[in-house]
PDB file of C-alpha atoms in Angstrom:
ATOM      1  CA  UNK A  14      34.426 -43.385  88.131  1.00  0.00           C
ATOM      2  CA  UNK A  15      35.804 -39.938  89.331  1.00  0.00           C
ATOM      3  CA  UNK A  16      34.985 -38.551  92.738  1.00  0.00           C
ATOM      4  CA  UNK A  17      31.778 -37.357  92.652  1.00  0.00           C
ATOM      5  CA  UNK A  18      32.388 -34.495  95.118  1.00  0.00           C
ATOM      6  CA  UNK A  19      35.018 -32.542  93.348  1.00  0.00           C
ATOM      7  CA  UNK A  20      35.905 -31.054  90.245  1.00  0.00           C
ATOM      8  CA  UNK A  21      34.721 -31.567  86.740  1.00  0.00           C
ATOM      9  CA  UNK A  22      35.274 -34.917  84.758  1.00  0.00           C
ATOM     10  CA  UNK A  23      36.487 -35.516  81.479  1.00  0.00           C
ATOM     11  CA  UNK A  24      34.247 -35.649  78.794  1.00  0.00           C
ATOM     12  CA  UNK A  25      33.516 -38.746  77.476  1.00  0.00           C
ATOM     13  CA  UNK A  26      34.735 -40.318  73.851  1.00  0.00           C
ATOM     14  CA  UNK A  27      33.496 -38.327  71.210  1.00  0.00           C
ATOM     15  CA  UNK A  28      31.845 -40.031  68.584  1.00  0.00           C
ATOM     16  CA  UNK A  29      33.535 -39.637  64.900  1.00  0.00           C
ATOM     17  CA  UNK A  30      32.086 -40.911  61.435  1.00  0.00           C
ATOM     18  CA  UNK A  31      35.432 -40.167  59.811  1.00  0.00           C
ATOM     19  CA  UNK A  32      37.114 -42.613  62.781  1.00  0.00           C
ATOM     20  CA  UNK A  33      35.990 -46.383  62.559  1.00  0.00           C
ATOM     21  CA  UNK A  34      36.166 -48.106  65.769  1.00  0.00           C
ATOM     22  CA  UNK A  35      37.850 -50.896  63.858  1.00  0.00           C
ATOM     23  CA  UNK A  36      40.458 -48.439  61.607  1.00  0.00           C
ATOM     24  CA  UNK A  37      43.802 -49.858  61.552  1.00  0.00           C
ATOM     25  CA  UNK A  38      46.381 -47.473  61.126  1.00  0.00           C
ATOM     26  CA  UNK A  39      50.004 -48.555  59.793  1.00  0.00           C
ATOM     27  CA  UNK A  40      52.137 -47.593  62.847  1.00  0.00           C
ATOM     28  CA  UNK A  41      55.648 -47.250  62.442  1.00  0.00           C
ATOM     29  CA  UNK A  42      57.487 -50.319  64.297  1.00  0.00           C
ATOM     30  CA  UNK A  43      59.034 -49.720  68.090  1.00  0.00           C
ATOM     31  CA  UNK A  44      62.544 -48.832  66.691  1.00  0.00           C
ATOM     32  CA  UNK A  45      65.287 -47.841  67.903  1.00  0.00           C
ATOM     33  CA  UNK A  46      64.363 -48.663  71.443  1.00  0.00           C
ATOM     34  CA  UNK A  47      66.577 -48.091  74.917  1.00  0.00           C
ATOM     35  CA  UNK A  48      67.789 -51.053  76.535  1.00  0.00           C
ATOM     36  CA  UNK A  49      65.584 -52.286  78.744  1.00  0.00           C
ATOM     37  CA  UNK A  50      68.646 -52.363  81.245  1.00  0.00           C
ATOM     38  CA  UNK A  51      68.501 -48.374  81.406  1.00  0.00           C
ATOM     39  CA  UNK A  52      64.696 -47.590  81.862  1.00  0.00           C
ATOM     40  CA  UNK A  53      63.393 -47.241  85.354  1.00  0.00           C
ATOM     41  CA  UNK A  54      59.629 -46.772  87.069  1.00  0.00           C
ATOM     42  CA  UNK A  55      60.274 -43.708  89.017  1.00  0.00           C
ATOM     43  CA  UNK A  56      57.697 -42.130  91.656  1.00  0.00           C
ATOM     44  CA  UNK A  57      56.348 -38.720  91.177  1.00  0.00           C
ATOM     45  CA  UNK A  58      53.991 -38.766  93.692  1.00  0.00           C
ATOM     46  CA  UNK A  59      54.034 -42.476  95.423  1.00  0.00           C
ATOM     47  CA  UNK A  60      50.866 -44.559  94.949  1.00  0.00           C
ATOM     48  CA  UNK A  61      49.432 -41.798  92.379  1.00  0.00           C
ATOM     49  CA  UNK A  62      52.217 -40.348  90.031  1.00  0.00           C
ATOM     50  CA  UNK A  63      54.430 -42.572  88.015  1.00  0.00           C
ATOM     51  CA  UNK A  64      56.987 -41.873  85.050  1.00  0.00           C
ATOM     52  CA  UNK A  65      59.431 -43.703  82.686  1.00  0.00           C
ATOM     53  CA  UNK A  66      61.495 -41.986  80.962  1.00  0.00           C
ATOM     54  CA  UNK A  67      62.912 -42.382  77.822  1.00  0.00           C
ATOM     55  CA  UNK A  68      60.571 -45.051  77.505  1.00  0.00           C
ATOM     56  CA  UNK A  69      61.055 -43.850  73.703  1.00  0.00           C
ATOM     57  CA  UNK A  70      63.780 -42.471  71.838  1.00  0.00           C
ATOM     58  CA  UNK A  71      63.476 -39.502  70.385  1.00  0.00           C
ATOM     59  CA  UNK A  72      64.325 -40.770  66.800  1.00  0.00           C
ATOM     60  CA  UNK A  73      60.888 -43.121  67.547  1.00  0.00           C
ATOM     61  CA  UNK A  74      58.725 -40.026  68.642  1.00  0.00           C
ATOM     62  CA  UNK A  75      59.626 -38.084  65.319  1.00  0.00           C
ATOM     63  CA  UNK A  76      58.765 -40.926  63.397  1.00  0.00           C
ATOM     64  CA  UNK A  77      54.977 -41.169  65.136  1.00  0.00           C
ATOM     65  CA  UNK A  78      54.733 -37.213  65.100  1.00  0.00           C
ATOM     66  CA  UNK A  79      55.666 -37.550  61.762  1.00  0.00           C
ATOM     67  CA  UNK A  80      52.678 -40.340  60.632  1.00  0.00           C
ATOM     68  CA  UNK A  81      49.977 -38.115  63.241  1.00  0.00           C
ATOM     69  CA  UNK A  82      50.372 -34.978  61.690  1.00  0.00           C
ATOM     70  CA  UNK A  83      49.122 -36.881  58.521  1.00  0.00           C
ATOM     71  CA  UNK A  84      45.875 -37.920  60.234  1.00  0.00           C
ATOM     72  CA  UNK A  85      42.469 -35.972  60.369  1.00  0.00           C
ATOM     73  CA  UNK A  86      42.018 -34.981  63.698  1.00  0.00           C
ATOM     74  CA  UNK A  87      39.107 -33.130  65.122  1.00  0.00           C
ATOM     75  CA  UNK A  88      38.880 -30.487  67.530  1.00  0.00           C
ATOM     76  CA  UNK A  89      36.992 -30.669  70.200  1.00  0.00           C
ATOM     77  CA  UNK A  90      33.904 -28.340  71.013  1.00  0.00           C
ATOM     78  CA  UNK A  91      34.437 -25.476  72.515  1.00  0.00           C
ATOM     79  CA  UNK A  92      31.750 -25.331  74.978  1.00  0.00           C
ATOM     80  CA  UNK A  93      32.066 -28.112  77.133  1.00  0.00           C
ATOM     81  CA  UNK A  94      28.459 -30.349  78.576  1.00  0.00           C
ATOM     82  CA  UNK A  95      27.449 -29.154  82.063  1.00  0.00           C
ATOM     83  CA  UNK A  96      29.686 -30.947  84.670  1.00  0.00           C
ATOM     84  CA  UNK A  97      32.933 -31.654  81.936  1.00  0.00           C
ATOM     85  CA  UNK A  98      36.197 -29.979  81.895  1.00  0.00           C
ATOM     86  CA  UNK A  99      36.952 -27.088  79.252  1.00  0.00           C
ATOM     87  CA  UNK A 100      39.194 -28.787  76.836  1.00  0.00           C
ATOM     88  CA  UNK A 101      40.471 -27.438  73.418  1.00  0.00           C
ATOM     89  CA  UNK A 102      42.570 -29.592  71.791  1.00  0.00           C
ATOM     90  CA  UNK A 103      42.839 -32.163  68.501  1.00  0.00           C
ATOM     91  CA  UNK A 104      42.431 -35.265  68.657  1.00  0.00           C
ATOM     92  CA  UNK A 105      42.032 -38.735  66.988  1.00  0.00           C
ATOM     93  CA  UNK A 106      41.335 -42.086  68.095  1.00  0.00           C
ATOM     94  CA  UNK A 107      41.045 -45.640  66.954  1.00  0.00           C
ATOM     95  CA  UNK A 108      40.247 -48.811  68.681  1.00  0.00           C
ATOM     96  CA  UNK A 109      43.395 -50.949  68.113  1.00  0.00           C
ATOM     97  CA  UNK A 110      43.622 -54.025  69.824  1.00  0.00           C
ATOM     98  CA  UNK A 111      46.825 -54.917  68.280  1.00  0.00           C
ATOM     99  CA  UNK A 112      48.848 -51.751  68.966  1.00  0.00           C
ATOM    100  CA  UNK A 113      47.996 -51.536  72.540  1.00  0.00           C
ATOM    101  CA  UNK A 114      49.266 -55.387  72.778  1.00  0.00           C
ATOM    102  CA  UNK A 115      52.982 -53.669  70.785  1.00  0.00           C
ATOM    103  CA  UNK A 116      52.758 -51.022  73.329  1.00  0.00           C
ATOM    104  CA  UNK A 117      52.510 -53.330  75.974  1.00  0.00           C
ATOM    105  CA  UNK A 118      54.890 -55.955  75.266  1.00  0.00           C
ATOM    106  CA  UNK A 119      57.228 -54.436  73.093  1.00  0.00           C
ATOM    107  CA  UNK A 120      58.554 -51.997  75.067  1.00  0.00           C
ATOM    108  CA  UNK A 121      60.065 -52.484  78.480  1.00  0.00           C
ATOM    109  CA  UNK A 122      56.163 -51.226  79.773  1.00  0.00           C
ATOM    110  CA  UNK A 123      54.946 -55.255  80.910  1.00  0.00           C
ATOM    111  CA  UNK A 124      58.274 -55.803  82.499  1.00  0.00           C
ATOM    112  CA  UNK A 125      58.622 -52.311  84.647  1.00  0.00           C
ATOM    113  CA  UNK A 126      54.417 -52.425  85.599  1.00  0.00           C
ATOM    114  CA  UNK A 127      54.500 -56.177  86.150  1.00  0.00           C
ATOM    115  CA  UNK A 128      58.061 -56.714  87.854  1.00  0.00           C
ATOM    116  CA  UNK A 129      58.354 -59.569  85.436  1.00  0.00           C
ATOM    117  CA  UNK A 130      62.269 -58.676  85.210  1.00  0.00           C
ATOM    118  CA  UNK A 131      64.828 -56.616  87.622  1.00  0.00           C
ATOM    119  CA  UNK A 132      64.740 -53.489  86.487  1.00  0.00           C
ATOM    120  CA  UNK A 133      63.402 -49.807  87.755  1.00  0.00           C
ATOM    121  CA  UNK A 134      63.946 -47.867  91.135  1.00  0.00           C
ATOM    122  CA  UNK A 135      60.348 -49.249  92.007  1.00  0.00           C
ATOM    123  CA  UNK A 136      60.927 -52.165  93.869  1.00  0.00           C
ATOM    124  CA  UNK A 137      57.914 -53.748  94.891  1.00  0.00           C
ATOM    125  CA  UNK A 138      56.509 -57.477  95.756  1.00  0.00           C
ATOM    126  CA  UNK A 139      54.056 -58.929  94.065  1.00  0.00           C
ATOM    127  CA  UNK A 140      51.317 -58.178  97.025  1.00  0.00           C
ATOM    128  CA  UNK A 141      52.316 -54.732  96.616  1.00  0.00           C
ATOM    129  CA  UNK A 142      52.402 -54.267  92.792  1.00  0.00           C
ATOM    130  CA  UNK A 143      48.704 -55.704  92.795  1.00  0.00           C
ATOM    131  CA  UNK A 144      47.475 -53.080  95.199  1.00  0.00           C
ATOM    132  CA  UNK A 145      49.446 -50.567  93.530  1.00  0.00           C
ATOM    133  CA  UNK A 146      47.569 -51.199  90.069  1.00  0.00           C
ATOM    134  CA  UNK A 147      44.148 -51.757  91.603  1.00  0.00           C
ATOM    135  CA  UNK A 148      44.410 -55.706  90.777  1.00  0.00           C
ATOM    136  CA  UNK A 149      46.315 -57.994  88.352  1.00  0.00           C
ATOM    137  CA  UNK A 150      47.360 -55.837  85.041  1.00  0.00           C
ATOM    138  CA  UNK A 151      46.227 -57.090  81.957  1.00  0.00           C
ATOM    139  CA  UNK A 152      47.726 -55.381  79.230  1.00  0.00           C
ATOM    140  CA  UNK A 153      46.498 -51.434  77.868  1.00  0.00           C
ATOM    141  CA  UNK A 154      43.370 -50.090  76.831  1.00  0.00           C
ATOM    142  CA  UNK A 155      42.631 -50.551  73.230  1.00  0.00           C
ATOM    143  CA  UNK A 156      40.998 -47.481  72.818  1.00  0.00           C
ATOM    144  CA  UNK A 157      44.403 -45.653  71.709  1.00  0.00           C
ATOM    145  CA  UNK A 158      43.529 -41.741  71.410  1.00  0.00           C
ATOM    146  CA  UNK A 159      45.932 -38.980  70.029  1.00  0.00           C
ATOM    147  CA  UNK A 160      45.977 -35.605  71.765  1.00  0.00           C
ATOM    148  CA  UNK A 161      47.880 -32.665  69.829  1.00  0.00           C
ATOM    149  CA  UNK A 162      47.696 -29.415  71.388  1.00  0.00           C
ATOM    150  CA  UNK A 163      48.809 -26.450  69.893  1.00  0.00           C
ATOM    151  CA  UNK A 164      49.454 -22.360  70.730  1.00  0.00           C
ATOM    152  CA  UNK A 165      46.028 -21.505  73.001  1.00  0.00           C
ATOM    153  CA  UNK A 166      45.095 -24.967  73.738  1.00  0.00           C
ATOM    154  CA  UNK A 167      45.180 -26.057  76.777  1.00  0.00           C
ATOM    155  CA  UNK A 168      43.073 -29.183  79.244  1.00  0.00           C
ATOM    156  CA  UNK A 169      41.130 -27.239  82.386  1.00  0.00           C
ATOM    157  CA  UNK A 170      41.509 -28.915  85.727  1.00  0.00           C
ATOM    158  CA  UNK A 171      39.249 -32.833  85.601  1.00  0.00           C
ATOM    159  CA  UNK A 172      39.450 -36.266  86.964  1.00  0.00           C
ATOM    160  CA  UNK A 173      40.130 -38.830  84.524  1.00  0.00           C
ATOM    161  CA  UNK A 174      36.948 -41.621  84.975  1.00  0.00           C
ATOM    162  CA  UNK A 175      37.475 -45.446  84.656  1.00  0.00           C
ATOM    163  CA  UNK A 176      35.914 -47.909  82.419  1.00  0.00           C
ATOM    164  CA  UNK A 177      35.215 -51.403  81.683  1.00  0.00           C
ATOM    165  CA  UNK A 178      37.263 -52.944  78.973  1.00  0.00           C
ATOM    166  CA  UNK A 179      36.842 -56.364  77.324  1.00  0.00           C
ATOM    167  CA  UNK A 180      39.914 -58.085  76.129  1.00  0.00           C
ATOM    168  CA  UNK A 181      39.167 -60.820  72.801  1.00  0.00           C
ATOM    169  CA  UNK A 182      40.590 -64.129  73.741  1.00  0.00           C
ATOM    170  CA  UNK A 183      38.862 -67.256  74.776  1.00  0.00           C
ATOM    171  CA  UNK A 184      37.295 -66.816  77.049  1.00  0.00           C
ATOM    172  CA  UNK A 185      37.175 -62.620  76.425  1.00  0.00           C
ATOM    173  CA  UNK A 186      38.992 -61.124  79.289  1.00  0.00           C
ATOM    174  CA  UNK A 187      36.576 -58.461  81.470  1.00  0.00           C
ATOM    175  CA  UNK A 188      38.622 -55.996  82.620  1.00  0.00           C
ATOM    176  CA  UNK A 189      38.434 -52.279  83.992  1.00  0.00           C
ATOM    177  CA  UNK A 190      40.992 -49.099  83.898  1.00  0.00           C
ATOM    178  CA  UNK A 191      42.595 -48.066  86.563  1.00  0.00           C
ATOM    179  CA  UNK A 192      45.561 -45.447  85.514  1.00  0.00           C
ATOM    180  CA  UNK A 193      46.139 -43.571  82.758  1.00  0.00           C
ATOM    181  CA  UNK A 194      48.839 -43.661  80.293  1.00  0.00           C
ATOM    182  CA  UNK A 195      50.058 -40.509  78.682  1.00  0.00           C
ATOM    183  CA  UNK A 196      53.122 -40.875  76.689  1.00  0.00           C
ATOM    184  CA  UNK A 197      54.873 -37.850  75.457  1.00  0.00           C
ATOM    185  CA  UNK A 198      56.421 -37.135  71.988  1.00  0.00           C
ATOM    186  CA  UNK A 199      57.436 -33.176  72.462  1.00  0.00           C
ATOM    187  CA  UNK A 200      58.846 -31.145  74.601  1.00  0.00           C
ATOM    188  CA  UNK A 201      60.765 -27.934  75.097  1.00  0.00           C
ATOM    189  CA  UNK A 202      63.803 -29.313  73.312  1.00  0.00           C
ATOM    190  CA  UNK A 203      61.569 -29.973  69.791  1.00  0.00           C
ATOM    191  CA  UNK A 204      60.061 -26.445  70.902  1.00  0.00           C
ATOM    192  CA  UNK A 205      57.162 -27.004  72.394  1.00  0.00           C
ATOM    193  CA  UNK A 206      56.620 -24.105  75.396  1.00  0.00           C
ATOM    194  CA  UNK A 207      54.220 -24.963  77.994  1.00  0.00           C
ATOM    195  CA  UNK A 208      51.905 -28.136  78.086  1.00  0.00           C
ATOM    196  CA  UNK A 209      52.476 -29.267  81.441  1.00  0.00           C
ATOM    197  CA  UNK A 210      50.470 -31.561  83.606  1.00  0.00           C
ATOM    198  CA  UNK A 211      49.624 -30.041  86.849  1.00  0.00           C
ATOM    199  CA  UNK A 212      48.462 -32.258  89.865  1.00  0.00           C
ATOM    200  CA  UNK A 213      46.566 -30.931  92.713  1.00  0.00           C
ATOM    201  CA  UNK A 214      46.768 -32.468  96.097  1.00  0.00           C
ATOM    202  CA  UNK A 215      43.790 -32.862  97.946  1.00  0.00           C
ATOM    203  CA  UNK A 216      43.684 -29.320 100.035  1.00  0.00           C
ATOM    204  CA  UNK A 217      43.164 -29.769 104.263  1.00  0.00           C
ATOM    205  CA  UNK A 218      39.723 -29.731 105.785  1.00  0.00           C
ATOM    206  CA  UNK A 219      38.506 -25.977 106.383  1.00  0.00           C
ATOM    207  CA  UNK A 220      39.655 -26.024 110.245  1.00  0.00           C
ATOM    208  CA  UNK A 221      43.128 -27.856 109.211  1.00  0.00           C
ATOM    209  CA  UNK A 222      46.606 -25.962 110.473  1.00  0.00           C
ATOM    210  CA  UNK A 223      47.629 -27.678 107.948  1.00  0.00           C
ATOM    211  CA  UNK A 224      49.311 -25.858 104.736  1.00  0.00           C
ATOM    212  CA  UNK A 225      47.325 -26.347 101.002  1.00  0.00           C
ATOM    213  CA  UNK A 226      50.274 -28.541  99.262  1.00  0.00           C
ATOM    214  CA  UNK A 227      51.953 -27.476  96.442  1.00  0.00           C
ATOM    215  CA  UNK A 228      50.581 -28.676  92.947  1.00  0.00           C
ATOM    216  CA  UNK A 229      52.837 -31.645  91.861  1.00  0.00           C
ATOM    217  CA  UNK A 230      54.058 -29.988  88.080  1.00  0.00           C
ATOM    218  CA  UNK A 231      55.090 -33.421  85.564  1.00  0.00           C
ATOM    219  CA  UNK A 232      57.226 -30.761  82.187  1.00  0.00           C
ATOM    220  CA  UNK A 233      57.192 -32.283  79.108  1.00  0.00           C
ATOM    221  CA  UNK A 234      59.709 -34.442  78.317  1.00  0.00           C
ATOM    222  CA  UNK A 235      60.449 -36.533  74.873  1.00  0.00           C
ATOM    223  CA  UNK A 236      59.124 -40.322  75.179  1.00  0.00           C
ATOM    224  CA  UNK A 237      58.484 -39.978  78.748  1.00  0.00           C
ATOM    225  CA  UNK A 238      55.955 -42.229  79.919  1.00  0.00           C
ATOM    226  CA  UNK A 239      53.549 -40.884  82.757  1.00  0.00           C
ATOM    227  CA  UNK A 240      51.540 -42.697  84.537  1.00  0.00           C
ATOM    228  CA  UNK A 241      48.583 -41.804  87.281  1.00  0.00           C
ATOM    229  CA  UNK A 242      45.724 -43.334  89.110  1.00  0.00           C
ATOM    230  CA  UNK A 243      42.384 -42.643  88.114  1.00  0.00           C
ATOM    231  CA  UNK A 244      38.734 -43.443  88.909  1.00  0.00           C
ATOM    232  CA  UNK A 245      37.971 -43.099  92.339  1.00  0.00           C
ATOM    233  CA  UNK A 246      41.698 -42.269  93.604  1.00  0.00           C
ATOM    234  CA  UNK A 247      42.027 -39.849  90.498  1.00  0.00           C
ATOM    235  CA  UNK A 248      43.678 -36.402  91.778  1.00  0.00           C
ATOM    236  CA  UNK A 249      42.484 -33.172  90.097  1.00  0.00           C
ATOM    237  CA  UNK A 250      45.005 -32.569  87.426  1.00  0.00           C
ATOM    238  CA  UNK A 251      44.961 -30.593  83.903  1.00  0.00           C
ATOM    239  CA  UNK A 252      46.968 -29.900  81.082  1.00  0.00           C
ATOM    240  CA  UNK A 253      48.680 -26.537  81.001  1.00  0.00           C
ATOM    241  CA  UNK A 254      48.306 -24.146  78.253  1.00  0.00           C
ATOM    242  CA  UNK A 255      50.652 -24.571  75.064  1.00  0.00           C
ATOM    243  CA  UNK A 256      52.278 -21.442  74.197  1.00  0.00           C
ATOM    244  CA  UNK A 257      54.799 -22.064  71.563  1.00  0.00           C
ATOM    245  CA  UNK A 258      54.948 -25.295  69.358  1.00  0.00           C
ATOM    246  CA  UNK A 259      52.666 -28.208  69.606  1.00  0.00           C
ATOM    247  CA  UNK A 260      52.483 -30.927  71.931  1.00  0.00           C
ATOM    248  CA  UNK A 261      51.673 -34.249  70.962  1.00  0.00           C
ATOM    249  CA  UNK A 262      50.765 -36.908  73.276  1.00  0.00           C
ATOM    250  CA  UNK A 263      49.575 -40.719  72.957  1.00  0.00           C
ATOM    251  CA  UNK A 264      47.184 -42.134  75.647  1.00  0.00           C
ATOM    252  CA  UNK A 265      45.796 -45.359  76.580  1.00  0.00           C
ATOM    253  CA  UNK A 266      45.190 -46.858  80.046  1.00  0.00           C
ATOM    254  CA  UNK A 267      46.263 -49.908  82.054  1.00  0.00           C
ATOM    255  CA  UNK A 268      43.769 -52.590  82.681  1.00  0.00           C
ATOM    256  CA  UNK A 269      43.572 -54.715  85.371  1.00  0.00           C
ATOM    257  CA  UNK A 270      41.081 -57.828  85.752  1.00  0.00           C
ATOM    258  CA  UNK A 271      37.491 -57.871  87.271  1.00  0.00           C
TER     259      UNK A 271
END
């Protein structure tokens, strides 16, 4: 759950007829991929902003932006619930068990979150990666949504919430989010102007000599993976204004046991 003394939150799922929980969609496979050899975790922020860049090629993000644009997305309302963010973007999303498992283990994602091989500038022991995540990651949220933003849209400042997640298996895995996943298919070099994510430091107390710290800007950059704590620890952040081209974006969360 978001801090309940700041900001607004973001609004939860919407609920589409035209999007079956269950829909499977046929997603392109994870090819060509980096080496796993030349992908690092690298800190933003430490303990709240994470990125991984080139996580995709750029061949592999035209191929998904590609299959999106073919989907019927819907635009959220205008007019935001008392207490939610302003947000005007489209959007699609799709429970999908079995992607977020590819996502997870098909990339070099497991290895760099979990330390399960030596690679990344993050270097971490195990100890450390568990309070780091929040607890012992899981895998990704199955609840994949699709974010496309184009000229005028834009995501006002919010704290991302957390939520409980049950994996199938058995015994079914209960498990909870803990940061969010945004993975990036545009950028400035496909043309895409604007569209950043913005991070906001928690200001000084009123009598602080302290200065207000600078917000923490994360540009767009082509199959760049970021990463950033939500729930409780989540910092006030919100997507910039697009103002040339369309950004498209892919987001899911990491889980963690409970």
């Amino acid at each position: 759950m978001a801090p309940k003394d700041k900001g607004k939150k973001e609004a939860p799922r919407p609920a589409a007829p035209s999007q079956p929980a269950k829909q499977i969609l046929n997603w392109p496979a994870f090819t060509p991929l980096r080496p796993q050899s030349d992908l690092a975790l690298e800190e933003v922020l430490p303990n709240q902003i994470l990125t991984i860049p080139n996580l995709w090629t750029s061949t592999l993000c035209r191929n998904y932006v590609s299959l999106l644009s073919s989907l019927s997305l819907t635009t959220t309302p205008g007019k935001p619930k008392r207490g939610e963010a302003l947000r005007v973007n489209d959007r699609f999303q799709v429970d999908d068990p079995a992607f977020a498992e590819r996502l997870w283990s098909q990339t070099a994602l497991k290895e760099l979150v979990t330390g399960a091989a030596e690679v990344g500038t993050l270097a971490l022991t195990d100890a450390q990666r568990t309070e780091l995540w929040g607890g012992e990651v899981v895998g990704l949220n199955p609840n994949i949504r699709i974010y496309r933003y184009t000229k005028g849209q834009f995501f006002d400042q919010h704290y991302d919430d957390s939520n409980n997640v049950t994996f199938p298996g058995a015994p079914p895995v209960r498990a909870c989010t803990t940061w969010t996943l945004l993975l990036y298919l545009t950028s400035p070099a496909t043309g895409c102007v604007g569209g950043e994510t913005v991070f906001y430091p928690k200001p000084p107390k009123k009598k602080s000599k302290e200065p207000v710290p600078e917000p923490v800007i994360v540009g767009l950059d082509v199959g760049m993976a970021l990463l950033h704590r939500h729930g409780a620890d989540c910092m006030l952040h919100e997507g910039r204004e697009v103002t040339e081209g369309e950004k498209w974006v892919i987001r899911s969360d990491l889980c963690v046991k409970r």
